[in-house]
């Protein structure tokens, strides 16, 4: 089974963009609900969504105020923000368009439909009235495409690179979700203890993990327990540990995997050494920042190993 | 008979040959069943079938790209549901003639890049060949396997009023259209399935496997399964759909220039996630000029630096071989009958169109005096660009061409205006005659193989002779029908 580097790269990015669109939709959805639950006056600002996505510089170019309208427009419909849902879907479609021959036919059809849906609806789904339906559609359609890929793709290189893209993006986005709760960004002196469980429940919901948390850990939603669960529960599909284990599983059968495995194992060790108990919120935030850098390095290593091999020295 | 066919008039007696209807208005024997069935459909039923065809085209995503005002526009493939039907017995002769022609053309190309015997023997003036932009000195002294250069040849045929097929031109560089031939058949199967019951129609859908065998036979390494790639300029090329289609049909990799590189061992490799993978055969769909920036245009980013080096050393096969275009020059065309006699010792079995070479003084004088009767073509343009159809041209246009010819006679040829045959075509709500041509594809590797039928292109504009899809042409499914005893006994004309 031959897999061109260019094709592998496009499949990998298709998966990353699809995952990014879905996760951004999940986070935005959960955050919108949260804001409605918190008593007026003590609710956190919208700026936090921009900050956890490390998007302040791009946001700042075109917007002065971090209000609901501006932030949601930026996350949902912005044509230039590489993290906006609309942008991610377009980028995913471009990648599928040129790799149609290695994917099941229906994948192109569904990705194309998702794109047409987003083009038509993104701009008018910024307001609260249509927002929920749009985000819900994006999540559902992404899930359908994922399901299609997982149930029809032959377990070869194409599958492997798609899986790598999904898992790496998901691991990264999950750490960002935790970062919202870390509070360092929230300016937590404003928040009272009563609000804290609301925030953590909301974050668990954005990961579709509320029910599992209750069954596994218990009905009380506490910061340390949630962090522990979302970071290190190996059975939760959106936990960081689950994603890293999955990445390892896909890296092993690939040739020249040494460098990537080294970076990955370093990240896995940092994860297992980190303990949420008694940790300060500030420490948690700092850990997440460092950890995201490790994930970045992994992405770069994957790219230099398999996507852009230097032609001279082979 | 339904209303759509009521006024079908295949023209004045002897003015045009109609593929399906005779001068007396009856269906030709071979088309009997089909015409009867189609005439039996009500106007709404006809429209419904066309609707079904349009839906199939959208679903199958069959499109082509046209360039207009600097933009690329993706258009749905224009398809006419009424098939063109040719009898198997007639096709056999045409097919033999095509194979003969392809063999002679390949002998010619091989000769020109090696011994140049035909020039030494004085059958053709050397400057015609060697001064042409299509002659690539970079290809001299290369002998590809089986002496085959133009592995895939698309030859355009037209049928004149005498009912005979004539060769209009040979496309030996990167002929396209074969995927549309295959898709047209798929659509017809969906839209007119009942017709397939009464006819035994030669299948076309094994083309990708014949192409695969032809390409595999060229592999420089004896291997059970050689590594074959289809080299495309990319998604923005007008024929990208076809490139992807053929790659998929052959189980070959669809690659772009940046996927390939030539290593210090002068072999061609593609970049894969498992490291470099040696490539044996490149079915390239980019022009010579862009193939290798080291050998041809330096500014090309579509090609592969060093691929010519790898090819000359025999480490990789390229189909069609670089330089093949030397034989599809319209001036060279005039000499093909001579080539067939010279290389094969046979008489040409397919007719060519009388061709006036403007470079020869007597011919030029004749052409300039008869511009209103002739078709003038530039010697090496394709796609129907830059030609003038004398009888349809304005006085100013003819004057413009007279100037062009006098300024650069080598660059122009002229041919009598042929009366392209017509076939019933479903336009709006009526069936009307429209002019058409036919492009069969000939494969040349270890063996020669000719598609049964080919791509029929039809000029959808009334009276027009320009069939190119870039200029308002459509297409039809083309049937080669075996003459079974059953159908000949029935005598469909009654």
PDB file of N, CA and C in Angstrom, chain A residues 107-140:
ATOM      1  N   UNK A 107     -17.829  10.324   1.761  1.00  0.00           N
ATOM      2  CA  UNK A 107     -17.123  11.300   2.585  1.00  0.00           C
ATOM      3  C   UNK A 107     -17.134  12.662   1.893  1.00  0.00           C
ATOM      4  N   UNK A 108     -16.794  12.646   0.601  1.00  0.00           N
ATOM      5  CA  UNK A 108     -16.806  13.900  -0.143  1.00  0.00           C
ATOM      6  C   UNK A 108     -18.195  14.523  -0.120  1.00  0.00           C
ATOM      7  N   UNK A 109     -19.223  13.717  -0.354  1.00  0.00           N
ATOM      8  CA  UNK A 109     -20.578  14.253  -0.382  1.00  0.00           C
ATOM      9  C   UNK A 109     -20.939  14.932   0.939  1.00  0.00           C
ATOM     10  N   UNK A 110     -20.647  14.260   2.058  1.00  0.00           N
ATOM     11  CA  UNK A 110     -21.029  14.820   3.349  1.00  0.00           C
ATOM     12  C   UNK A 110     -20.202  16.042   3.717  1.00  0.00           C
ATOM     13  N   UNK A 111     -18.913  15.999   3.419  1.00  0.00           N
ATOM     14  CA  UNK A 111     -18.072  17.164   3.715  1.00  0.00           C
ATOM     15  C   UNK A 111     -18.529  18.345   2.870  1.00  0.00           C
ATOM     16  N   UNK A 112     -18.858  18.070   1.619  1.00  0.00           N
ATOM     17  CA  UNK A 112     -19.323  19.125   0.732  1.00  0.00           C
ATOM     18  C   UNK A 112     -20.640  19.714   1.245  1.00  0.00           C
ATOM     19  N   UNK A 113     -21.536  18.857   1.709  1.00  0.00           N
ATOM     20  CA  UNK A 113     -22.811  19.333   2.253  1.00  0.00           C
ATOM     21  C   UNK A 113     -22.592  20.169   3.516  1.00  0.00           C
ATOM     22  N   UNK A 114     -21.692  19.712   4.364  1.00  0.00           N
ATOM     23  CA  UNK A 114     -21.375  20.478   5.578  1.00  0.00           C
ATOM     24  C   UNK A 114     -20.864  21.859   5.197  1.00  0.00           C
ATOM     25  N   UNK A 115     -20.017  21.895   4.172  1.00  0.00           N
ATOM     26  CA  UNK A 115     -19.465  23.168   3.699  1.00  0.00           C
ATOM     27  C   UNK A 115     -20.586  24.082   3.195  1.00  0.00           C
ATOM     28  N   UNK A 116     -21.471  23.511   2.364  1.00  0.00           N
ATOM     29  CA  UNK A 116     -22.555  24.333   1.827  1.00  0.00           C
ATOM     30  C   UNK A 116     -23.445  24.850   2.965  1.00  0.00           C
ATOM     31  N   UNK A 117     -23.668  23.985   3.957  1.00  0.00           N
ATOM     32  CA  UNK A 117     -24.488  24.393   5.107  1.00  0.00           C
ATOM     33  C   UNK A 117     -23.823  25.554   5.847  1.00  0.00           C
ATOM     34  N   UNK A 118     -22.529  25.426   6.061  1.00  0.00           N
ATOM     35  CA  UNK A 118     -21.806  26.441   6.804  1.00  0.00           C
ATOM     36  C   UNK A 118     -21.762  27.764   6.044  1.00  0.00           C
ATOM     37  N   UNK A 119     -21.508  27.697   4.744  1.00  0.00           N
ATOM     38  CA  UNK A 119     -21.461  28.916   3.937  1.00  0.00           C
ATOM     39  C   UNK A 119     -22.791  29.650   4.034  1.00  0.00           C
ATOM     40  N   UNK A 120     -23.861  28.876   3.983  1.00  0.00           N
ATOM     41  CA  UNK A 120     -25.177  29.479   3.969  1.00  0.00           C
ATOM     42  C   UNK A 120     -25.580  30.028   5.344  1.00  0.00           C
ATOM     43  N   UNK A 121     -25.176  29.353   6.418  1.00  0.00           N
ATOM     44  CA  UNK A 121     -25.724  29.675   7.725  1.00  0.00           C
ATOM     45  C   UNK A 121     -24.797  30.357   8.723  1.00  0.00           C
ATOM     46  N   UNK A 122     -23.475  30.236   8.535  1.00  0.00           N
ATOM     47  CA  UNK A 122     -22.549  30.711   9.557  1.00  0.00           C
ATOM     48  C   UNK A 122     -22.815  32.169   9.940  1.00  0.00           C
ATOM     49  N   UNK A 123     -22.868  33.039   8.934  1.00  0.00           N
ATOM     50  CA  UNK A 123     -22.957  34.468   9.221  1.00  0.00           C
ATOM     51  C   UNK A 123     -24.225  34.820   9.994  1.00  0.00           C
ATOM     52  N   UNK A 124     -25.322  34.107   9.719  1.00  0.00           N
ATOM     53  CA  UNK A 124     -26.550  34.491  10.428  1.00  0.00           C
ATOM     54  C   UNK A 124     -26.804  33.664  11.689  1.00  0.00           C
ATOM     55  N   UNK A 125     -25.769  32.912  12.106  1.00  0.00           N
ATOM     56  CA  UNK A 125     -25.925  32.124  13.327  1.00  0.00           C
ATOM     57  C   UNK A 125     -25.108  32.684  14.485  1.00  0.00           C
ATOM     58  N   UNK A 126     -24.674  33.929  14.346  1.00  0.00           N
ATOM     59  CA  UNK A 126     -23.865  34.542  15.386  1.00  0.00           C
ATOM     60  C   UNK A 126     -24.750  34.932  16.574  1.00  0.00           C
ATOM     61  N   UNK A 127     -25.929  35.410  16.297  1.00  0.00           N
ATOM     62  CA  UNK A 127     -26.875  35.814  17.352  1.00  0.00           C
ATOM     63  C   UNK A 127     -27.380  34.610  18.141  1.00  0.00           C
ATOM     64  N   UNK A 128     -27.903  34.887  19.331  1.00  0.00           N
ATOM     65  CA  UNK A 128     -28.298  33.782  20.194  1.00  0.00           C
ATOM     66  C   UNK A 128     -29.411  32.916  19.605  1.00  0.00           C
ATOM     67  N   UNK A 129     -30.282  33.514  18.770  1.00  0.00           N
ATOM     68  CA  UNK A 129     -31.463  32.779  18.327  1.00  0.00           C
ATOM     69  C   UNK A 129     -31.106  31.569  17.457  1.00  0.00           C
ATOM     70  N   UNK A 130     -30.210  31.764  16.506  1.00  0.00           N
ATOM     71  CA  UNK A 130     -29.882  30.665  15.588  1.00  0.00           C
ATOM     72  C   UNK A 130     -28.615  29.914  15.979  1.00  0.00           C
ATOM     73  N   UNK A 131     -27.903  30.448  16.953  1.00  0.00           N
ATOM     74  CA  UNK A 131     -26.596  29.908  17.264  1.00  0.00           C
ATOM     75  C   UNK A 131     -26.644  28.436  17.667  1.00  0.00           C
ATOM     76  N   UNK A 132     -27.571  28.145  18.566  1.00  0.00           N
ATOM     77  CA  UNK A 132     -27.639  26.781  19.085  1.00  0.00           C
ATOM     78  C   UNK A 132     -27.836  25.764  17.960  1.00  0.00           C
ATOM     79  N   UNK A 133     -28.767  26.055  17.065  1.00  0.00           N
ATOM     80  CA  UNK A 133     -29.075  25.105  15.996  1.00  0.00           C
ATOM     81  C   UNK A 133     -27.856  24.907  15.081  1.00  0.00           C
ATOM     82  N   UNK A 134     -27.191  26.008  14.762  1.00  0.00           N
ATOM     83  CA  UNK A 134     -26.034  25.917  13.881  1.00  0.00           C
ATOM     84  C   UNK A 134     -24.927  25.064  14.500  1.00  0.00           C
ATOM     85  N   UNK A 135     -24.593  25.378  15.771  1.00  0.00           N
ATOM     86  CA  UNK A 135     -23.510  24.641  16.429  1.00  0.00           C
ATOM     87  C   UNK A 135     -23.870  23.161  16.544  1.00  0.00           C
ATOM     88  N   UNK A 136     -25.142  22.924  16.846  1.00  0.00           N
ATOM     89  CA  UNK A 136     -25.609  21.560  16.972  1.00  0.00           C
ATOM     90  C   UNK A 136     -25.459  20.805  15.637  1.00  0.00           C
ATOM     91  N   UNK A 137     -25.810  21.477  14.535  1.00  0.00           N
ATOM     92  CA  UNK A 137     -25.679  20.870  13.208  1.00  0.00           C
ATOM     93  C   UNK A 137     -24.216  20.559  12.887  1.00  0.00           C
ATOM     94  N   UNK A 138     -23.348  21.510  13.193  1.00  0.00           N
ATOM     95  CA  UNK A 138     -21.925  21.315  12.898  1.00  0.00           C
ATOM     96  C   UNK A 138     -21.399  20.097  13.661  1.00  0.00           C
ATOM     97  N   UNK A 139     -21.742  20.026  14.961  1.00  0.00           N
ATOM     98  CA  UNK A 139     -21.263  18.908  15.772  1.00  0.00           C
ATOM     99  C   UNK A 139     -21.795  17.588  15.201  1.00  0.00           C
ATOM    100  N   UNK A 140     -23.100  17.553  14.939  1.00  0.00           N
ATOM    101  CA  UNK A 140     -23.713  16.319  14.442  1.00  0.00           C
ATOM    102  C   UNK A 140     -23.118  15.884  13.111  1.00  0.00           C
TER     103      UNK A 140
END
